[in-house]
XYZ file of C-alpha atoms in Angstrom:
472
model
C 69.030 105.122 75.906
C 67.358 102.214 74.199
C 63.909 103.224 72.898
C 62.568 99.811 73.938
C 63.388 100.208 77.648
C 60.475 99.797 80.067
C 59.862 100.367 83.745
C 59.221 96.633 84.298
C 62.775 95.689 83.372
C 65.300 94.943 86.106
C 67.880 97.546 85.288
C 71.307 98.338 86.708
C 73.563 101.282 86.047
C 77.305 100.714 85.774
C 79.618 103.695 86.057
C 83.268 103.212 85.192
C 82.361 100.737 82.437
C 85.375 101.813 80.400
C 87.638 100.784 83.280
C 88.910 97.301 84.020
C 86.463 96.247 86.755
C 83.427 97.921 85.184
C 84.210 96.487 81.775
C 84.463 92.990 83.250
C 81.279 93.374 85.304
C 78.941 94.394 82.477
C 78.868 91.007 80.660
C 78.437 89.180 83.983
C 75.338 91.245 84.755
C 74.008 90.757 81.230
C 74.414 86.999 81.573
C 72.438 87.155 84.838
C 69.496 88.696 83.034
C 69.899 92.342 84.009
C 69.303 95.188 81.605
C 72.521 97.171 81.843
C 72.874 100.896 81.386
C 76.255 102.613 81.442
C 77.159 106.216 82.153
C 80.166 107.313 80.120
C 81.610 110.594 78.994
C 81.752 109.372 75.406
C 80.145 106.449 73.622
C 83.389 106.019 71.713
C 85.070 104.849 74.906
C 83.015 101.658 74.703
C 84.440 100.674 71.325
C 86.255 97.363 71.490
C 83.917 95.856 74.094
C 81.882 93.000 72.659
C 78.972 93.985 74.909
C 78.778 97.584 73.664
C 75.717 96.933 71.491
C 73.882 95.128 74.288
C 73.723 98.005 76.788
C 71.889 101.289 77.131
C 74.241 104.252 76.997
C 73.918 107.611 78.696
C 76.599 110.109 77.790
C 77.433 112.378 80.675
C 79.644 113.097 83.637
C 79.229 111.644 87.127
C 80.046 115.071 88.576
C 76.880 116.505 87.013
C 73.681 116.094 89.090
C 71.552 116.327 85.939
C 73.577 113.634 84.123
C 73.433 111.359 87.167
C 69.651 111.737 87.437
C 69.220 110.927 83.743
C 71.418 107.867 84.064
C 69.714 106.658 87.259
C 66.140 107.003 86.000
C 64.282 103.675 86.376
C 67.389 101.970 87.831
C 67.131 99.359 90.575
C 70.831 98.986 91.440
C 73.690 101.407 90.717
C 77.334 100.365 90.582
C 79.699 103.185 91.458
C 83.110 102.115 90.143
C 84.781 105.508 89.932
C 87.801 106.908 91.719
C 90.476 109.417 90.801
C 93.952 108.041 90.125
C 95.193 110.787 87.833
C 97.963 112.291 89.952
C 96.147 115.616 90.373
C 96.215 117.159 93.799
C 92.491 117.816 94.216
C 91.354 114.207 93.789
C 90.026 113.810 97.345
C 87.690 116.781 97.006
C 86.575 115.667 93.547
C 85.842 112.130 94.757
C 83.963 113.468 97.778
C 81.792 115.784 95.692
C 81.040 113.147 93.052
C 80.003 110.611 95.702
C 77.596 113.113 97.321
C 76.203 114.035 93.898
C 75.652 110.391 92.977
C 74.076 109.503 96.336
C 71.649 112.421 96.130
C 70.678 111.600 92.543
C 70.134 107.946 93.494
C 67.714 109.022 96.220
C 65.853 111.332 93.832
C 65.364 108.501 91.340
C 64.369 105.885 93.903
C 67.371 103.599 93.369
C 67.262 100.547 95.627
C 70.970 99.994 96.192
C 74.416 101.473 95.493
C 77.327 99.051 95.149
C 80.856 100.407 95.509
C 84.263 98.710 95.303
C 86.660 100.094 97.907
C 89.982 98.913 99.332
C 90.959 96.650 102.204
C 92.615 98.689 104.942
C 93.694 98.536 108.557
C 92.626 100.956 111.266
C 94.566 104.202 111.638
C 96.084 106.712 109.253
C 95.891 105.745 105.573
C 97.477 106.942 102.358
C 95.529 109.741 100.699
C 94.169 107.596 97.884
C 93.121 104.728 100.154
C 91.633 107.186 102.648
C 89.641 108.771 99.822
C 88.227 105.427 98.758
C 87.219 104.672 102.340
C 85.612 108.095 102.622
C 83.560 107.529 99.469
C 82.320 104.240 100.901
C 81.332 105.993 104.122
C 79.417 108.641 102.161
C 77.297 105.948 100.534
C 76.789 104.033 103.802
C 75.658 107.205 105.568
C 73.458 108.260 102.650
C 69.745 107.700 102.072
C 70.139 104.696 99.737
C 71.180 101.249 101.078
C 74.762 100.542 100.065
C 77.097 97.613 99.687
C 80.777 98.528 99.979
C 83.087 95.700 98.974
C 86.656 96.115 100.234
C 89.326 94.349 98.178
C 93.110 94.297 98.215
C 95.090 93.408 95.100
C 92.831 92.200 92.286
C 94.458 89.491 90.163
C 93.424 89.761 86.524
C 94.887 90.820 83.191
C 94.162 94.542 82.973
C 94.030 95.172 86.709
C 96.556 97.910 87.501
C 97.634 96.152 90.698
C 98.218 92.875 88.849
C 100.005 94.647 86.001
C 102.380 96.279 88.468
C 103.077 92.936 90.141
C 103.865 91.135 86.908
C 105.892 93.928 85.326
C 108.062 94.323 88.411
C 108.598 90.571 88.616
C 109.377 90.150 84.926
C 111.704 93.149 84.718
C 113.623 92.905 87.980
C 115.458 89.665 88.808
C 116.943 91.540 91.751
C 114.924 94.062 93.747
C 115.962 96.513 96.440
C 112.535 97.434 97.718
C 110.843 99.267 100.598
C 110.376 97.204 103.729
C 106.606 97.393 103.370
C 106.879 94.765 100.633
C 106.881 92.437 103.644
C 103.381 93.580 104.671
C 100.597 91.008 104.483
C 98.114 91.134 101.591
C 95.084 88.964 100.775
C 94.780 89.122 96.975
C 91.571 88.151 95.195
C 90.924 86.785 91.700
C 88.981 89.080 89.389
C 86.410 86.342 88.696
C 85.683 86.166 92.431
C 85.301 89.962 92.554
C 82.772 89.750 89.711
C 80.834 87.100 91.656
C 80.614 89.300 94.748
C 79.762 92.438 92.791
C 77.010 90.777 90.792
C 75.650 89.034 93.879
C 75.442 92.353 95.710
C 72.613 93.438 93.419
C 70.278 90.909 95.067
C 70.896 91.940 98.678
C 67.825 92.928 100.663
C 67.112 96.544 101.655
C 68.170 95.824 105.243
C 71.802 95.335 104.149
C 73.861 98.516 104.463
C 77.466 97.703 105.296
C 80.999 96.913 104.181
C 82.166 93.431 103.237
C 85.806 92.358 103.085
C 86.586 90.244 100.020
C 89.772 88.288 99.453
C 91.187 85.017 98.241
C 92.034 82.020 100.430
C 95.709 82.990 100.957
C 97.532 85.764 102.797
C 100.907 86.622 101.259
C 103.463 89.398 101.298
C 104.136 91.328 98.099
C 107.599 89.750 98.001
C 106.035 86.292 98.264
C 103.626 87.141 95.446
C 106.543 88.162 93.239
C 108.328 84.881 93.970
C 105.187 82.850 93.342
C 104.487 84.692 90.079
C 108.037 84.040 88.885
C 107.715 80.355 89.714
C 104.319 79.940 88.038
C 105.306 81.545 84.712
C 108.748 79.959 84.593
C 111.008 82.863 85.474
C 114.024 82.381 87.707
C 113.862 83.068 91.404
C 113.861 86.781 92.263
C 116.365 88.210 94.740
C 114.490 90.645 96.985
C 115.914 92.700 99.826
C 114.153 95.510 101.638
C 115.367 98.892 102.859
C 113.596 101.503 105.011
C 114.446 104.566 102.935
C 112.485 104.326 99.677
C 109.420 106.583 100.035
C 106.202 105.983 98.065
C 106.928 109.134 96.053
C 110.377 107.927 95.005
C 109.112 104.402 94.419
C 106.335 105.798 92.215
C 108.869 107.674 90.098
C 110.988 104.527 89.807
C 107.986 102.410 88.775
C 106.997 105.049 86.212
C 110.355 104.446 84.519
C 110.800 100.662 84.726
C 107.183 99.610 84.130
C 104.353 100.788 81.841
C 102.395 101.875 84.937
C 102.071 105.660 84.947
C 103.086 107.653 88.000
C 99.499 108.819 88.470
C 98.437 105.192 88.980
C 101.669 103.761 90.388
C 101.982 106.173 93.286
C 98.554 105.474 94.814
C 99.062 101.739 94.300
C 102.380 101.912 96.124
C 100.862 104.120 98.789
C 98.278 101.435 99.509
C 101.028 98.818 99.936
C 102.271 100.714 102.973
C 99.247 99.218 104.752
C 98.448 95.575 105.320
C 95.370 94.446 103.381
C 93.866 91.407 105.094
C 90.188 90.515 105.541
C 88.795 90.957 109.053
C 85.654 88.971 108.227
C 84.246 86.723 105.487
C 80.527 87.473 105.803
C 80.208 87.970 102.048
C 80.426 84.182 101.641
C 77.225 83.789 103.633
C 75.363 86.608 101.879
C 76.179 85.975 98.204
C 77.511 82.446 98.575
C 81.065 81.500 97.590
C 82.173 81.680 93.964
C 81.438 78.563 91.893
C 84.063 75.993 92.861
C 85.092 78.019 95.900
C 87.459 80.953 96.228
C 90.219 80.995 93.629
C 93.730 80.340 94.923
C 96.653 82.608 94.069
C 98.302 80.187 91.648
C 95.115 79.553 89.672
C 94.353 83.282 89.578
C 97.806 84.018 88.168
C 97.484 81.299 85.525
C 94.103 82.671 84.460
C 95.364 86.261 84.380
C 98.424 85.259 82.395
C 96.604 83.636 79.493
C 97.747 85.383 76.337
C 100.661 87.097 78.119
C 104.237 86.332 77.119
C 106.305 86.740 80.315
C 109.558 86.428 78.323
C 108.808 89.218 75.842
C 110.555 91.676 78.138
C 113.769 89.636 78.227
C 113.923 89.371 74.445
C 113.190 93.062 73.983
C 115.811 94.114 76.530
C 118.338 91.820 74.860
C 117.759 93.598 71.533
C 117.920 97.138 72.901
C 120.940 96.291 75.055
C 122.739 94.807 72.056
C 122.177 97.976 70.012
C 123.179 100.331 72.800
C 126.065 98.134 73.920
C 127.524 98.004 70.396
C 127.379 101.801 70.170
C 128.949 102.186 73.610
C 131.838 99.843 72.840
C 132.475 101.320 69.395
C 132.272 104.853 70.734
C 134.719 104.007 73.503
C 137.195 102.613 70.980
C 136.878 105.691 68.756
C 137.197 108.211 71.595
C 140.720 109.362 72.377
C 140.768 112.348 74.754
C 144.476 111.751 75.416
C 145.516 112.323 71.804
C 147.899 115.152 71.061
C 145.348 116.719 68.677
C 142.600 116.838 71.271
C 144.871 118.078 74.064
C 146.017 120.972 71.906
C 142.498 122.173 71.144
C 141.301 125.425 72.713
C 138.366 124.261 74.851
C 135.877 126.345 76.879
C 136.258 126.563 80.632
C 132.814 125.046 81.185
C 133.736 121.768 79.510
C 133.287 118.952 82.077
C 136.460 117.142 83.195
C 137.410 114.118 81.050
C 136.561 111.711 83.888
C 132.941 112.867 83.834
C 132.194 111.723 80.276
C 132.449 107.931 80.735
C 130.383 108.127 83.910
C 127.615 110.183 82.292
C 127.573 108.205 79.058
C 127.434 104.852 80.879
C 124.428 105.952 82.887
C 122.683 107.369 79.837
C 123.346 104.274 77.753
C 121.839 102.071 80.476
C 118.879 104.440 80.732
C 118.208 104.343 76.986
C 118.483 100.547 76.733
C 116.168 99.964 79.702
C 113.512 102.551 78.883
C 113.431 101.643 75.185
C 112.839 98.017 76.149
C 110.054 98.968 78.583
C 108.321 101.106 75.978
C 108.723 98.695 73.075
C 107.462 95.675 75.018
C 104.470 97.653 76.296
C 103.554 98.803 72.792
C 103.794 95.238 71.502
C 101.612 93.918 74.327
C 99.059 96.634 73.599
C 98.755 95.386 70.026
C 100.775 98.279 68.629
C 103.498 96.130 67.100
C 104.230 98.603 64.299
C 104.963 101.373 66.791
C 107.161 99.007 68.803
C 109.101 98.080 65.679
C 109.468 101.721 64.651
C 110.747 102.624 68.121
C 113.471 99.989 67.926
C 114.350 101.118 64.412
C 114.638 104.689 65.711
C 116.911 103.394 68.479
C 119.148 101.620 65.951
C 119.428 104.808 63.872
C 120.151 106.852 66.971
C 122.970 104.555 68.076
C 124.469 104.688 64.587
C 124.425 108.500 64.742
C 125.907 108.351 68.224
C 128.842 106.287 66.992
C 129.311 108.419 63.875
C 129.628 111.608 65.934
C 132.502 110.129 67.943
C 134.283 109.001 64.782
C 133.887 112.373 63.066
C 135.210 114.297 66.049
C 138.064 112.167 67.387
C 139.171 110.150 64.348
C 138.308 112.339 61.340
C 139.141 115.450 63.416
C 136.296 117.377 61.837
C 134.692 119.393 64.658
C 132.314 121.339 62.414
C 131.072 118.220 60.675
C 130.804 116.466 64.038
C 128.750 119.392 65.342
C 126.301 119.168 62.460
C 126.044 115.418 62.910
C 125.540 115.803 66.663
C 122.658 118.193 66.008
C 121.019 115.455 63.957
C 121.735 113.029 66.817
C 119.974 115.399 69.225
C 116.891 115.541 67.013
C 116.951 111.759 66.743
C 117.184 111.478 70.531
C 114.226 113.816 70.994
C 112.247 111.704 68.536
C 113.214 108.576 70.483
C 111.944 110.197 73.700
C 108.684 111.060 71.941
C 108.198 107.478 70.800
C 109.017 106.081 74.247
C 106.540 108.525 75.760
C 103.709 106.471 74.246
C 104.237 104.121 77.210
C 104.078 106.917 79.779
C 105.421 110.381 80.447
C 108.166 109.069 82.728
C 109.721 107.182 79.824
C 109.840 110.341 77.715
C 111.464 112.222 80.596
C 114.049 109.461 81.112
C 115.172 109.422 77.481
C 114.775 113.185 77.406
C 117.795 113.345 79.726
C 119.816 111.592 77.031
C 118.499 114.006 74.395
C 119.461 116.948 76.608
C 122.993 115.604 76.983
C 123.262 115.176 73.208
C 122.148 118.790 72.876
C 124.864 119.809 75.321
C 127.394 117.797 73.295
C 126.279 119.656 70.161
C 126.890 123.025 71.806
C 130.251 121.885 73.175
C 131.352 120.539 69.784
C 130.271 123.745 68.062
C 132.080 125.883 70.616
C 135.277 123.889 70.206
C 134.956 124.073 66.414
C 134.516 127.860 66.580
C 137.422 128.421 68.976
C 139.735 126.359 66.776
C 138.462 127.450 63.355
C 141.900 128.638 62.197
C 143.706 125.438 63.100
């Protein structure tokens, strides 16, 4: 903590300051004259924030009663911006226990208000993650400290996971076969408006203990948001059709592959889309007042969120990776000749797949490698890791060259042993490519790992054929 802190200072605690919403809220509170304290597991997590030197820092864990009491000492308002989206199965229990711990510590330290950001939801059964967020809000509302629970749907801002998923899906998929719940109604809200409501909640009187729905001025479906995003940033119109069979679990796996959103975050986001997210009331406008200039419309929120984002980076990156993979696929196809007399006369193992299987498998793997490499490279570039993005594409170019060389050595040079050795190098190269792609998420490493596994199988098959025909 700052050694100059005093009990006369109006002080707030912000948990989750290393996250998107918390990180955006801190400077807003500072500008409003609050002394801001943050609770974080490590001070290093604040590096890169221009406000890091202007706040008091308590290192600790929100699951620890002692750490919470230290952080909440001499605090007037506490912002609880924590929730578990890590894909682990015990998240509901962890969230429940942390909320009770925080509420109890807030009472012990005489905190005047807890402010929590929850999710818009309808009545009835909810997805596990949305139900957990609602439960945490209820814990605070039923606790001893007055609470403000703001309920928001999709938050539109660069860095918001829900916005990132929207833009990545729109940019990457000109045609979408999606679950039918993409037709559900949603009331998105601009991140600047969320900051206004959060900051304004700190000044609510002690008699206020309730939820407030917060949203923008428009109600749209997810499909409509994708179309509007594409129109605003200059992409072509998206073709979207819905089907009833794609479960949130399968959709989460799919999103983990085609976007930089990890499965641990993507699955709960998709799970929340199963429910409509529309405001039932707008009382927050009377309590905090509307945002300056009024609520931000969808189009203006997208334009603001998209500053500094290149929506065409993905297209250019995919064009490069597709060109490399496509050249290898075409060249390999021309070099392969399974109908040659030499190949037909070889003694091959019984477990060799039928000839018809190879073009099918290779086509799928080539498409997989081109797509996932593009996803990973574009994400690395957007994250400011241009060198890693460049090295990934260089590794892809080398891998495709090795891929082509193996075909030429086996079918044209008729050198099975040499082809086996070269294919082993190709397998190592493929594993390295999967490792590099994994920087954008585990799903990407798994996707390219399938290609590496097939190259490993090809190495074993080539070696077996070479051994069985060593005297020829």
